[in-house]
C-alpha atoms as an extended CHARMM CRD file, in Angstrom:
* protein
*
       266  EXT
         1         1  UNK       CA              8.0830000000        6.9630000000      -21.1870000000  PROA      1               0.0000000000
         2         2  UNK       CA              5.8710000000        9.9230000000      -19.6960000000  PROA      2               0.0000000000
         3         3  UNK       CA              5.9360000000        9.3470000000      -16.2180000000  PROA      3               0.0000000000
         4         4  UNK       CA              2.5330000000       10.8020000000      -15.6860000000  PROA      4               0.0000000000
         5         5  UNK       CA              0.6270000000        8.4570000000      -18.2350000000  PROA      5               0.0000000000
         6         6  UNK       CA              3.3870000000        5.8930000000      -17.2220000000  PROA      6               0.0000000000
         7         7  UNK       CA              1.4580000000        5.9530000000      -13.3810000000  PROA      7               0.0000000000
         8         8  UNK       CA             -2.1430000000        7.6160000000      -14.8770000000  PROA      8               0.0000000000
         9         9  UNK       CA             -0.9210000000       10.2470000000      -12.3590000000  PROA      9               0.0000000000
        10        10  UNK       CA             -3.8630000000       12.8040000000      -10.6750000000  PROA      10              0.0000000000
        11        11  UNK       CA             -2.8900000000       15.7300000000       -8.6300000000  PROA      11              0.0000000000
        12        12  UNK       CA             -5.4020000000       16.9040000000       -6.3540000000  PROA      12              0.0000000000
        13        13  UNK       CA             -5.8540000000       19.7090000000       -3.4940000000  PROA      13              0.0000000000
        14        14  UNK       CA             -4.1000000000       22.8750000000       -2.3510000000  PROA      14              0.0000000000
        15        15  UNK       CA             -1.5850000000       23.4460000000       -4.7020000000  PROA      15              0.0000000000
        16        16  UNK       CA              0.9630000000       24.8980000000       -2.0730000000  PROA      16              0.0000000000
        17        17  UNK       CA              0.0210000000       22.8350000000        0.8280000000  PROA      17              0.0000000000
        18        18  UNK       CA              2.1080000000       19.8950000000        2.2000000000  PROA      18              0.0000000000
        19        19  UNK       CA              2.6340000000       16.9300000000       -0.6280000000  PROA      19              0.0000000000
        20        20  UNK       CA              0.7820000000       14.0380000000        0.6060000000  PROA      20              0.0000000000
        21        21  UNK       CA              1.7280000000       10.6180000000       -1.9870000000  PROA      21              0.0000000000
        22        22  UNK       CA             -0.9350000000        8.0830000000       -1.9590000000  PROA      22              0.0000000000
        23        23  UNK       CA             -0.3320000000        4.2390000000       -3.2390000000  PROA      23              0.0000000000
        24        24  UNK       CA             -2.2140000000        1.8240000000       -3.0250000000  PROA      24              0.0000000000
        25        25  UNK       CA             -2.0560000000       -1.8560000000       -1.8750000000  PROA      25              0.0000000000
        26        26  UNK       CA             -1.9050000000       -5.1910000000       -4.2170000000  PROA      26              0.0000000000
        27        27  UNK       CA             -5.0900000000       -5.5090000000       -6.4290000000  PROA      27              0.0000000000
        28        28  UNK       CA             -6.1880000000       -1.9330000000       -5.6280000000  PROA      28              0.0000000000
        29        29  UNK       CA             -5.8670000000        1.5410000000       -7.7400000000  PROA      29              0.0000000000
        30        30  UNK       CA             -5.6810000000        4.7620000000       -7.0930000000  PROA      30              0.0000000000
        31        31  UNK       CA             -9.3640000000        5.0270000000       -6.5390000000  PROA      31              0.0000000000
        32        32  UNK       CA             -9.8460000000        3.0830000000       -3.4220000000  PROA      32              0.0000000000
        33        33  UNK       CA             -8.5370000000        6.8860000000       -1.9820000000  PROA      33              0.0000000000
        34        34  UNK       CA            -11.5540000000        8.9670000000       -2.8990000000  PROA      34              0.0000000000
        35        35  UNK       CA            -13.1980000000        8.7520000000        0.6670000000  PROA      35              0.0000000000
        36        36  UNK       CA             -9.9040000000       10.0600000000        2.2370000000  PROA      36              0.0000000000
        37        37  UNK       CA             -9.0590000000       12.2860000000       -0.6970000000  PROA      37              0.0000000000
        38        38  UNK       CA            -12.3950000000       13.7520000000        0.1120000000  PROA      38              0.0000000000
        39        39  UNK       CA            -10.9700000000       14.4190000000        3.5900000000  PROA      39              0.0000000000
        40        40  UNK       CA             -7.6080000000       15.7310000000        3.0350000000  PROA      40              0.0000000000
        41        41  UNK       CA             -7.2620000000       18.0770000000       -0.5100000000  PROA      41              0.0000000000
        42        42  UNK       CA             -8.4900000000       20.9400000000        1.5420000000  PROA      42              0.0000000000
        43        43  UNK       CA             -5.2790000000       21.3890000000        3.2570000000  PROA      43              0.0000000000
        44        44  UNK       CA             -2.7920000000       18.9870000000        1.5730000000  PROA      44              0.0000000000
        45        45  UNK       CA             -1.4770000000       18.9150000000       -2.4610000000  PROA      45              0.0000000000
        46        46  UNK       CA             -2.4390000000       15.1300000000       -2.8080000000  PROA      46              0.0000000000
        47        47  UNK       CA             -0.3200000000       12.8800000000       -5.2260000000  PROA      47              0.0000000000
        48        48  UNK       CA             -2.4740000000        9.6140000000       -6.7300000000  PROA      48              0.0000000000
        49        49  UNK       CA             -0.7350000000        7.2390000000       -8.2950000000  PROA      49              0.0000000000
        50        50  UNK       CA             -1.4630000000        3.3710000000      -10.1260000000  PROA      50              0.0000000000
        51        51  UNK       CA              1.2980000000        1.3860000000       -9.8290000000  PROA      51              0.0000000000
        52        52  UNK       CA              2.6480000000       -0.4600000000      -13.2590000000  PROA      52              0.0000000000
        53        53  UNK       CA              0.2270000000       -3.5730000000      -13.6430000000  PROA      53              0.0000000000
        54        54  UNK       CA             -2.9350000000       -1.3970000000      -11.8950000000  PROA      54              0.0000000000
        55        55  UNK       CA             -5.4480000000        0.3920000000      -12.2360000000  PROA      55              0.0000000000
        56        56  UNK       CA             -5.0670000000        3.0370000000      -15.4550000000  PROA      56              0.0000000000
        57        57  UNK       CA             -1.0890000000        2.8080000000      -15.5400000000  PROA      57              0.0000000000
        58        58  UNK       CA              0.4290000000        2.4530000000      -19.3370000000  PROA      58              0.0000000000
        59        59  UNK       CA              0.2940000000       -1.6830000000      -20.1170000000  PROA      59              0.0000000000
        60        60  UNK       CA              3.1670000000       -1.4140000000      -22.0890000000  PROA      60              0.0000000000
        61        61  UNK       CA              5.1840000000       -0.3590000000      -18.6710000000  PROA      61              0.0000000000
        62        62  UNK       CA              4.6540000000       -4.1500000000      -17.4380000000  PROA      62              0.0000000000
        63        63  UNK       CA              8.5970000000       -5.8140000000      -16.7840000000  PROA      63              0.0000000000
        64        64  UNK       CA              7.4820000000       -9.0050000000      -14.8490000000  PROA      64              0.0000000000
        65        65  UNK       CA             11.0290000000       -9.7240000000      -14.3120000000  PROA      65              0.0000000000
        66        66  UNK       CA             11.0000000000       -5.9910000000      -12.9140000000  PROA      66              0.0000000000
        67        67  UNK       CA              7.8610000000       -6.4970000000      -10.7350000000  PROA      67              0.0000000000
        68        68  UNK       CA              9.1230000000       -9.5850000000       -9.9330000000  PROA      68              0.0000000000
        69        69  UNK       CA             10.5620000000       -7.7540000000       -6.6150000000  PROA      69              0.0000000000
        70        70  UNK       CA              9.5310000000       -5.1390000000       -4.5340000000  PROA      70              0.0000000000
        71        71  UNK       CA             12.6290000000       -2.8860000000       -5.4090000000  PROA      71              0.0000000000
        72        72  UNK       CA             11.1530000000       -2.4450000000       -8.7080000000  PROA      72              0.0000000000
        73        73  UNK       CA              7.7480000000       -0.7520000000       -7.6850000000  PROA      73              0.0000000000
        74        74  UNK       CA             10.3320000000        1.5410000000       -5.2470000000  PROA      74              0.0000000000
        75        75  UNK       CA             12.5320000000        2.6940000000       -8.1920000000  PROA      75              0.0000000000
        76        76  UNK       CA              9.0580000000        3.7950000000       -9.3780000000  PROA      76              0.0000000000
        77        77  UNK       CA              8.5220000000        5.8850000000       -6.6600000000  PROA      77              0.0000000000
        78        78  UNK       CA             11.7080000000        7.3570000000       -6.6280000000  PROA      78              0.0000000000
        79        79  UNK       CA             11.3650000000        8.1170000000      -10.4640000000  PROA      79              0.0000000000
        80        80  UNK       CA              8.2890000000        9.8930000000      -10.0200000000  PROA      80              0.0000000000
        81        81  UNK       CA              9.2500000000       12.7260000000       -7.2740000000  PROA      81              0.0000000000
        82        82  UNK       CA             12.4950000000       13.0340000000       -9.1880000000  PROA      82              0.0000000000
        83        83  UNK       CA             11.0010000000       13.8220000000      -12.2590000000  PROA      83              0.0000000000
        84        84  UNK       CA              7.8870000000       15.7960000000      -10.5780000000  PROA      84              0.0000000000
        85        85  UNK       CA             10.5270000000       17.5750000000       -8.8120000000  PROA      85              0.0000000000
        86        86  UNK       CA              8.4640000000       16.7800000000       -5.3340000000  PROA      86              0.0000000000
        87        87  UNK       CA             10.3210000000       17.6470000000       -2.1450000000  PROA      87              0.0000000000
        88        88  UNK       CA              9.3970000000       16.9800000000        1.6230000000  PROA      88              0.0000000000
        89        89  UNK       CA              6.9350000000       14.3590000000        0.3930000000  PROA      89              0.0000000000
        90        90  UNK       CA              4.6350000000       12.4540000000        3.2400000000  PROA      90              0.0000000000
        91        91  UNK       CA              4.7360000000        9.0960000000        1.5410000000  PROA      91              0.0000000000
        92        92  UNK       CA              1.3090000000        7.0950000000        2.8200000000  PROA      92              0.0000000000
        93        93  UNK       CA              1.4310000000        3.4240000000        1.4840000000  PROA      93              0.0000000000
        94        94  UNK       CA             -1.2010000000        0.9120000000        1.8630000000  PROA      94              0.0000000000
        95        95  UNK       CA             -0.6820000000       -2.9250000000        2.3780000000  PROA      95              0.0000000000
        96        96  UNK       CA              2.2900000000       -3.7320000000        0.1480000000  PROA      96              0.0000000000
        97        97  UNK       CA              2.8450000000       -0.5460000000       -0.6150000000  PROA      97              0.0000000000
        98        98  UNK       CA              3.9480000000        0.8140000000        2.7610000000  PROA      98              0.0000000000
        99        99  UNK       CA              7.2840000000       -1.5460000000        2.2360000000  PROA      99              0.0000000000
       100       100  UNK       CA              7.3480000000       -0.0070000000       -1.3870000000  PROA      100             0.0000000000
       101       101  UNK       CA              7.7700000000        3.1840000000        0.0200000000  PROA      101             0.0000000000
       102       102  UNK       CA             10.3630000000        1.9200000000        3.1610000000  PROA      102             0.0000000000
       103       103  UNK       CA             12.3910000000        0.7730000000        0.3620000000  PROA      103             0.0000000000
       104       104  UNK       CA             12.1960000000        4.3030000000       -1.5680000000  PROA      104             0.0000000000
       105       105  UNK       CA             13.0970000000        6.2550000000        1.2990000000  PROA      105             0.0000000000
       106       106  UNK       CA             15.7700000000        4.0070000000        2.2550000000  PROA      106             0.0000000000
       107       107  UNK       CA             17.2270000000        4.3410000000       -1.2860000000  PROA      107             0.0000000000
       108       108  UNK       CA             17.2310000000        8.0270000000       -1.2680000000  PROA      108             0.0000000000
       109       109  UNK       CA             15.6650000000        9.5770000000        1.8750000000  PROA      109             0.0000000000
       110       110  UNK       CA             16.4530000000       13.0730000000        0.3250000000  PROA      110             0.0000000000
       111       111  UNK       CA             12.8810000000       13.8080000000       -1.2110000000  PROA      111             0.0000000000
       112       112  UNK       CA             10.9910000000       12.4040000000        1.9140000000  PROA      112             0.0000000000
       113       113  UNK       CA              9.8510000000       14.2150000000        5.1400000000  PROA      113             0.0000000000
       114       114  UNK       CA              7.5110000000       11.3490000000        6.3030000000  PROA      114             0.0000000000
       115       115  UNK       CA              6.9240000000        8.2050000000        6.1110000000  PROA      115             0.0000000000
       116       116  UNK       CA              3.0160000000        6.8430000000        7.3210000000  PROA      116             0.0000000000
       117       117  UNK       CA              2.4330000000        2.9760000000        6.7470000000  PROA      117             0.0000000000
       118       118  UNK       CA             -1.2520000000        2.1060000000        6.3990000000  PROA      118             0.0000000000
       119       119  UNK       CA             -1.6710000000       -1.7170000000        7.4000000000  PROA      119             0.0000000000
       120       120  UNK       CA              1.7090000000       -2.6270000000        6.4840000000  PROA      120             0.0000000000
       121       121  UNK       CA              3.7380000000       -6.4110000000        6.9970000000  PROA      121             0.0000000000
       122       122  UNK       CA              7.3020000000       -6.6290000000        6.5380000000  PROA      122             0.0000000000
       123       123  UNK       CA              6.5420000000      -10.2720000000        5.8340000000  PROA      123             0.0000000000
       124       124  UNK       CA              2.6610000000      -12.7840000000        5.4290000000  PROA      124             0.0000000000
       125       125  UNK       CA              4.5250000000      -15.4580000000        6.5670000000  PROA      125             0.0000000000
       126       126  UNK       CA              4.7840000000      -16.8490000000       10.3650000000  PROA      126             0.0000000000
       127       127  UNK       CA              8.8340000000      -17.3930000000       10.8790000000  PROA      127             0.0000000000
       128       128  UNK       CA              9.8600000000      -18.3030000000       14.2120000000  PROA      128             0.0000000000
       129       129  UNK       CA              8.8950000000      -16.1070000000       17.0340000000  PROA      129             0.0000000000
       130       130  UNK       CA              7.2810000000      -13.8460000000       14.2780000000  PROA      130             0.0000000000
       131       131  UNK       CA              4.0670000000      -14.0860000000       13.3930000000  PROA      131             0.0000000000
       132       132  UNK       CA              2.8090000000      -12.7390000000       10.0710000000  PROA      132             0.0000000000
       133       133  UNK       CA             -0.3240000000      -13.8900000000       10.1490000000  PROA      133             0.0000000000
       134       134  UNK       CA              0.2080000000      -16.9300000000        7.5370000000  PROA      134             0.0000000000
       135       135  UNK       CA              1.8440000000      -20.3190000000        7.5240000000  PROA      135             0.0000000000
       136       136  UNK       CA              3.7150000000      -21.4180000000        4.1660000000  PROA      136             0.0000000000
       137       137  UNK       CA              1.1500000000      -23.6490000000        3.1750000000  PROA      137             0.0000000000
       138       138  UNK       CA             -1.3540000000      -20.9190000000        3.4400000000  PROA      138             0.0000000000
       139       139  UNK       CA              0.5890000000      -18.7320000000        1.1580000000  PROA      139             0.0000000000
       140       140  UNK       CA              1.3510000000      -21.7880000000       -1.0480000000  PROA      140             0.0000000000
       141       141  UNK       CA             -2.5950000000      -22.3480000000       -1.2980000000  PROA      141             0.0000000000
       142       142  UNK       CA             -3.2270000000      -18.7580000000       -1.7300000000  PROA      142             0.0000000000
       143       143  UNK       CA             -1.3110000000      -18.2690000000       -4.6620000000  PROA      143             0.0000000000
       144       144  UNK       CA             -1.9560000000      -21.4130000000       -6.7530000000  PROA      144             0.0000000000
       145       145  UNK       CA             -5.8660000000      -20.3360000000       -6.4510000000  PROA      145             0.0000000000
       146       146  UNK       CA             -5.0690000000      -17.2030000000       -7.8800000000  PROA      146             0.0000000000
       147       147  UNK       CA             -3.0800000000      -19.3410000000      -10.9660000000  PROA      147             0.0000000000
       148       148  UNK       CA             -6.0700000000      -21.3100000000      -11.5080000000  PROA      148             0.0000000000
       149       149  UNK       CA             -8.9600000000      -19.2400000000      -10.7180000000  PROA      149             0.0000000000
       150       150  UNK       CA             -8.2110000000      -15.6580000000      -10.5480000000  PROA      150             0.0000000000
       151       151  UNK       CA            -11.4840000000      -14.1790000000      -10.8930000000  PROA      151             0.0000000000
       152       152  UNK       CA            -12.5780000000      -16.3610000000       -8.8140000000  PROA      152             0.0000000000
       153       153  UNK       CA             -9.8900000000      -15.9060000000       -6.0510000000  PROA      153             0.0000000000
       154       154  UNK       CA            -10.6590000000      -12.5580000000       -6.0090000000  PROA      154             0.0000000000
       155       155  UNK       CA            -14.6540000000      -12.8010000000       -5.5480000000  PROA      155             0.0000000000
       156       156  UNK       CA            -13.6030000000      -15.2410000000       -2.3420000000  PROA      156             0.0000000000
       157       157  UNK       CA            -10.4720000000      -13.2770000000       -1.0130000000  PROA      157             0.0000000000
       158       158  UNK       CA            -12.1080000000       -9.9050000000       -0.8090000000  PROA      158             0.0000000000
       159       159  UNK       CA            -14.2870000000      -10.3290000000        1.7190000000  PROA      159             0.0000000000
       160       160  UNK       CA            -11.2070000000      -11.9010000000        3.9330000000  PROA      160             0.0000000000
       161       161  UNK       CA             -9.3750000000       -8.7760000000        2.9950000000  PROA      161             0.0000000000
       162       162  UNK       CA            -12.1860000000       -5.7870000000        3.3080000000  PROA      162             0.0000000000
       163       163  UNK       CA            -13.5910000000       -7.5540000000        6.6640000000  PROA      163             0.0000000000
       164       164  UNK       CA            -16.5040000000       -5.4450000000        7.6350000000  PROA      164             0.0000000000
       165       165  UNK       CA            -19.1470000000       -8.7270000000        6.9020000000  PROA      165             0.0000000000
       166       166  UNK       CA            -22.2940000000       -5.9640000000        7.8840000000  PROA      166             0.0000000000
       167       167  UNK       CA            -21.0040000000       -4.1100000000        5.0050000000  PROA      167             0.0000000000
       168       168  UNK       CA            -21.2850000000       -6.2460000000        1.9560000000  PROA      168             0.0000000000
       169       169  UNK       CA            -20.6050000000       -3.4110000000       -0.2530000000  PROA      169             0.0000000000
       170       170  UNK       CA            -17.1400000000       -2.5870000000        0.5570000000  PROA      170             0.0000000000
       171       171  UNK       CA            -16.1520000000       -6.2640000000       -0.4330000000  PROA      171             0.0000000000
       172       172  UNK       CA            -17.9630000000       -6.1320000000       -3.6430000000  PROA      172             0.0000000000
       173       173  UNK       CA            -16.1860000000       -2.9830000000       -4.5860000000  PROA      173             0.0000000000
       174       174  UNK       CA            -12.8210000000       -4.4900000000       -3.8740000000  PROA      174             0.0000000000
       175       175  UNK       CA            -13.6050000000       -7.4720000000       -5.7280000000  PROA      175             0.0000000000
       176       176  UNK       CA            -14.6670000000       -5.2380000000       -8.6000000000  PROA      176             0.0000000000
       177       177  UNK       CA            -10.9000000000       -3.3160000000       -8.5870000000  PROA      177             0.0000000000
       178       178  UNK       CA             -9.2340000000       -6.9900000000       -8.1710000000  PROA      178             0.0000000000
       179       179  UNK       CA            -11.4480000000       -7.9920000000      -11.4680000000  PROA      179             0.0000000000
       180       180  UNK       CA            -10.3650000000       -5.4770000000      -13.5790000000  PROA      180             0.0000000000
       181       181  UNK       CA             -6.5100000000       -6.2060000000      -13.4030000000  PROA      181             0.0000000000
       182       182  UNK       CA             -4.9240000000       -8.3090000000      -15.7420000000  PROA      182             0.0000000000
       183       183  UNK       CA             -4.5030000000      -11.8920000000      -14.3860000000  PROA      183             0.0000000000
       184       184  UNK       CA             -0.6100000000      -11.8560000000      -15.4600000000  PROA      184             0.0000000000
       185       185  UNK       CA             -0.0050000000       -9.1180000000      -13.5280000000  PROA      185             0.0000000000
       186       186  UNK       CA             -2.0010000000       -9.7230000000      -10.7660000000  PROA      186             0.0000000000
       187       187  UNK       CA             -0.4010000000      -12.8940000000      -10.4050000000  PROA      187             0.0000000000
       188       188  UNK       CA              3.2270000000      -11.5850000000      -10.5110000000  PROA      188             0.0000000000
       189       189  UNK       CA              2.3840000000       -8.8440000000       -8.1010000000  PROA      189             0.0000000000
       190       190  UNK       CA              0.6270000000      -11.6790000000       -5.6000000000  PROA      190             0.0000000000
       191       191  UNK       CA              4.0460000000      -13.3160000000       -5.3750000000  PROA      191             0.0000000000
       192       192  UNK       CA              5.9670000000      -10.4030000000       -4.6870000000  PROA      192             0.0000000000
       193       193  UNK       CA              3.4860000000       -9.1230000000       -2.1790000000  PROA      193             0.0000000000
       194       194  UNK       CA              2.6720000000      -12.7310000000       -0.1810000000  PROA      194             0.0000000000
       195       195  UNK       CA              6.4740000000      -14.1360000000       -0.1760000000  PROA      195             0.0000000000
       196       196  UNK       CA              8.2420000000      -10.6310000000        0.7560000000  PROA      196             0.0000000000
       197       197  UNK       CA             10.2230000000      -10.8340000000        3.2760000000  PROA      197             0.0000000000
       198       198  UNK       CA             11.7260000000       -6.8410000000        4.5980000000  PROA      198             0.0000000000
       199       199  UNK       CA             12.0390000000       -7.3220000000        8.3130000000  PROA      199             0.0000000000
       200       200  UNK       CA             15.8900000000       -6.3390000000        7.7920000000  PROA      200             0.0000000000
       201       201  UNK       CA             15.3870000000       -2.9990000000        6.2400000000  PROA      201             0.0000000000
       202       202  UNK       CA             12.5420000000       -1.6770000000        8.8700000000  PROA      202             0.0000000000
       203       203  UNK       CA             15.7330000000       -0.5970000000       10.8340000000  PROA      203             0.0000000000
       204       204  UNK       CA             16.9150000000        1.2140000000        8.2670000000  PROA      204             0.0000000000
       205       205  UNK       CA             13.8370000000        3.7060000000        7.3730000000  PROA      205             0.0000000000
       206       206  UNK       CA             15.3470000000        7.1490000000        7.5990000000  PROA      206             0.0000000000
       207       207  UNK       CA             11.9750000000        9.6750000000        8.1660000000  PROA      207             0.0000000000
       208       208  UNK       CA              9.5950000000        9.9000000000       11.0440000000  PROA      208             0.0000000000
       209       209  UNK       CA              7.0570000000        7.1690000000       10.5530000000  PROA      209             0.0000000000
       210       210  UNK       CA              3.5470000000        6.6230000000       11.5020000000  PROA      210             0.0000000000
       211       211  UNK       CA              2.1990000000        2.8300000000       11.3170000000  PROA      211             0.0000000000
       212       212  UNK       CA             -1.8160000000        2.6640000000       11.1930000000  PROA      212             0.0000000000
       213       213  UNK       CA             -3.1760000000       -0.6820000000       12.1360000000  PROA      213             0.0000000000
       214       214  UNK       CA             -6.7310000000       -1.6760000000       12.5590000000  PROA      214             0.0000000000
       215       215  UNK       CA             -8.2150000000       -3.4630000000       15.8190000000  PROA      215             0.0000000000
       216       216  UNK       CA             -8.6680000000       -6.4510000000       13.8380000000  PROA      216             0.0000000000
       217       217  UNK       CA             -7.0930000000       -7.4460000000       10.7210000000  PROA      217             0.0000000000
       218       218  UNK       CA             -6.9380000000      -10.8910000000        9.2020000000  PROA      218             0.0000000000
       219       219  UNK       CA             -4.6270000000      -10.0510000000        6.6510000000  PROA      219             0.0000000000
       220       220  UNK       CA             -2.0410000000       -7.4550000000        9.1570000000  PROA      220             0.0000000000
       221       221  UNK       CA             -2.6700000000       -8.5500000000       12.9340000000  PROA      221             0.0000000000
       222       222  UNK       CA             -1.9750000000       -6.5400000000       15.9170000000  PROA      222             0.0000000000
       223       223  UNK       CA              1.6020000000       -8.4390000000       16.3040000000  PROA      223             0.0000000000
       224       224  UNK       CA              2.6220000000       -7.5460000000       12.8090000000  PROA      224             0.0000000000
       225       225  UNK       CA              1.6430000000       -3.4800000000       13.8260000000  PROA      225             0.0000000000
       226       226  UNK       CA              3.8080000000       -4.4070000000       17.3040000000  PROA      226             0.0000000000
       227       227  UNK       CA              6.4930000000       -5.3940000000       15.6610000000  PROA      227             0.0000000000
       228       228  UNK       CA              6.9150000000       -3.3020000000       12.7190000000  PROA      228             0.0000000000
       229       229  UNK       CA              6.8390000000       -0.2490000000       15.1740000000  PROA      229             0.0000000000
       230       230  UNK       CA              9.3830000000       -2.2330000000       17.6250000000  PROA      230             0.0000000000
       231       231  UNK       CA             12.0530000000       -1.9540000000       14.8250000000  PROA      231             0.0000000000
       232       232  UNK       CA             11.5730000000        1.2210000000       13.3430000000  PROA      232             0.0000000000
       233       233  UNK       CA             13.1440000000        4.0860000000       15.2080000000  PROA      233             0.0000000000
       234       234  UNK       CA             11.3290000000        7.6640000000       15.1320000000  PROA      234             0.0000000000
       235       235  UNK       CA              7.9140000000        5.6480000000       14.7660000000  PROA      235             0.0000000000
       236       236  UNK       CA              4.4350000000        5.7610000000       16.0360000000  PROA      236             0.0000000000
       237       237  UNK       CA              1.9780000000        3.4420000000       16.2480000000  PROA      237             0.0000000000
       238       238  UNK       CA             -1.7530000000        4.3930000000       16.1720000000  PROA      238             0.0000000000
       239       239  UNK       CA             -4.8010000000        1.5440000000       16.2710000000  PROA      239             0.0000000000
       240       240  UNK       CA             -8.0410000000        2.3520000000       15.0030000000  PROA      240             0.0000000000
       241       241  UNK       CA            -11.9060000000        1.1060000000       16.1180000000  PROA      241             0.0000000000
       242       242  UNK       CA            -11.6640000000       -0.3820000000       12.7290000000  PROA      242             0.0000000000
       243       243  UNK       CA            -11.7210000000       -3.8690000000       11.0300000000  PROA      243             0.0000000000
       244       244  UNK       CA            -10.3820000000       -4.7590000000        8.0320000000  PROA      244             0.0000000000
       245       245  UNK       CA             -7.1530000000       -4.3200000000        5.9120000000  PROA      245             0.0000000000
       246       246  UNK       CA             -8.5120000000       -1.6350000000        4.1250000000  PROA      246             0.0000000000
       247       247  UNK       CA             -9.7660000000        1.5010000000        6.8250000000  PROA      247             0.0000000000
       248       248  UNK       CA             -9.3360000000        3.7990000000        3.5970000000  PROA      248             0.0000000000
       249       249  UNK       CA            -12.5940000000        2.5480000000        2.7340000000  PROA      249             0.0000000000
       250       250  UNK       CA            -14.1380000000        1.4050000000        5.4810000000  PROA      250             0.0000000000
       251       251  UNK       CA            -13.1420000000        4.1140000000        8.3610000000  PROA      251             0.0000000000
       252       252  UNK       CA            -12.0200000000        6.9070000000        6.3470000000  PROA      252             0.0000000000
       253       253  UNK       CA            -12.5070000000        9.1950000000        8.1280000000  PROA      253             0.0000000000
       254       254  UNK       CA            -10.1760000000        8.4210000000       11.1170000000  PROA      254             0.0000000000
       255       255  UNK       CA             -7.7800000000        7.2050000000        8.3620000000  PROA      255             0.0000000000
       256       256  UNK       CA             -7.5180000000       10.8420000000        7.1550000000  PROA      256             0.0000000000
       257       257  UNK       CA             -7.7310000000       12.2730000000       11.1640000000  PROA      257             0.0000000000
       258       258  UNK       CA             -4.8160000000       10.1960000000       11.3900000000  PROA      258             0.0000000000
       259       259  UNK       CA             -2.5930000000       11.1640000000        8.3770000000  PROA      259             0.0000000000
       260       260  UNK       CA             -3.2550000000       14.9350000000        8.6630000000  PROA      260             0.0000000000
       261       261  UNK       CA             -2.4270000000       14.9700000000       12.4840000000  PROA      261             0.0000000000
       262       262  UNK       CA              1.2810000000       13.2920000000       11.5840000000  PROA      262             0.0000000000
       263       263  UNK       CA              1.2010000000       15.3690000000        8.1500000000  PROA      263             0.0000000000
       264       264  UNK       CA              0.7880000000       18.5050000000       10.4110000000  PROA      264             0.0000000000
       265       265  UNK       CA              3.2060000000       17.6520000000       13.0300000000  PROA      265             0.0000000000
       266       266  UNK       CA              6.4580000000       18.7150000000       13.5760000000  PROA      266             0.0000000000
């Protein structure tokens, strides 16, 4: 399969400038980028991806026993700047798919100068001293809405996710990506996301790594930021005046300040 309709693949900006890979988070698409797009294809070759069960990827693609773990979205990854023949890429995952791209750097660091982690958790659920934000029964809960009501479930999680109550508009949109994807998938993906558990391989990321976390984040809090840059060596943490799990769309434009500044560095 075509690994560019395989991942509706867009590439975007300066054609010779640094190779920035975006991904996006659990329910989201390649879209949800634009605002930061906007900011960055001036100086930066930008690569847009939808992951198999989003957005405008190929259906026939779907494996749920595949996507049934987080390893499979990684191999993605690593398939993609094999066969685009993409070197000294700044991987920039959101949500979920900041531990998509740990695990494809991990796997083969050979093809990645950076590493930036956009909201990320290493695990939703509260373990111990840890705190991920969510007890098992909240997960539990979470997840048999989704199998009963999934439109539904996304209309009443997006607002919880986006934050940002003033700004009604930025949970509709969400909503309106969760909506489009195809409840099987969606549901698969949910359970991969929500019961992940990749505290043990933070240690192992190879590239310099920047976490972004927002000042308030229902779905990421400040502890999971803390400890996520407490295990990773060669990492930096940066917190914006921002709320919400999603500061693509609602503070984009200290989202992009802050990718381009560790893009840039050296």
């Amino acid at each position: 399969m075509d690994v560019s309709a395989k991942h509706n693949i867009n590439v975007l900006g300066v054609e010779d400038g640094p190779t920035l890979m975006l991904v996006h988070g659990f329910g989201c698409d390649q879209n949800l980028w634009r605002l930061v797009v906007n900011q960055l294809e001036s100086e930066f070759r930008l690569i847009l991806i939808d992951l198999v069960g989003s957005g405008l990827s190929d259906p026939a693609a779907w494996d749920a026993t595949k996507y049934s773990s987080l390893s499979g979205y990684a191999a993605d990854i690593l398939d993609i700047v094999n066969k685009l023949d993409l070197r000294d890429v700044v991987y920039v995952g959101h949500s979920v798919s900041a531990m998509i791209g740990a695990l494809a750097t991990i796997t083969d660091p050979s093809r990645f100068a950076k590493l930036v982690l956009l909201t990320p958790s290493p695990r939703y659920i509260d373990d111990g001293d840890y705190r991920g934000g969510f007890s098992k029964a909240d997960i539990d809960e979470l997840l048999e809405s989704l199998e009963q009501n999934y439109l539904g479930w996304s209309r009443a999680l997006a607002p919880v996710i986006m934050g940002n109550p003033d700004r009604p508009e930025l949970a509709d949109e969400l909503g309106d990506t969760f909506c489009k994807a195809d409840p099987e998938h969606a549901r698969v993906f949910a359970g991969t996301t929500f019961l992940s558990d990749n505290r043990a391989d933070l240690a192992q990321i190879p590239p310099p790594t920047l976490i972004i976390e927002c000042a308030q984040d229902a779905i990421a809090p400040r502890e999971v930021g803390a400890y996520v840059h407490g295990q990773i060596p060669h990492s930096q943490l940066v917190t914006l005046a921002a709320t919400g799990h999603c500061p693509h769309l609602s503070a984009p434009e200290a989202t992009a300040s802050a990718i381009a500044g560790f893009a840039r560095s050296t």
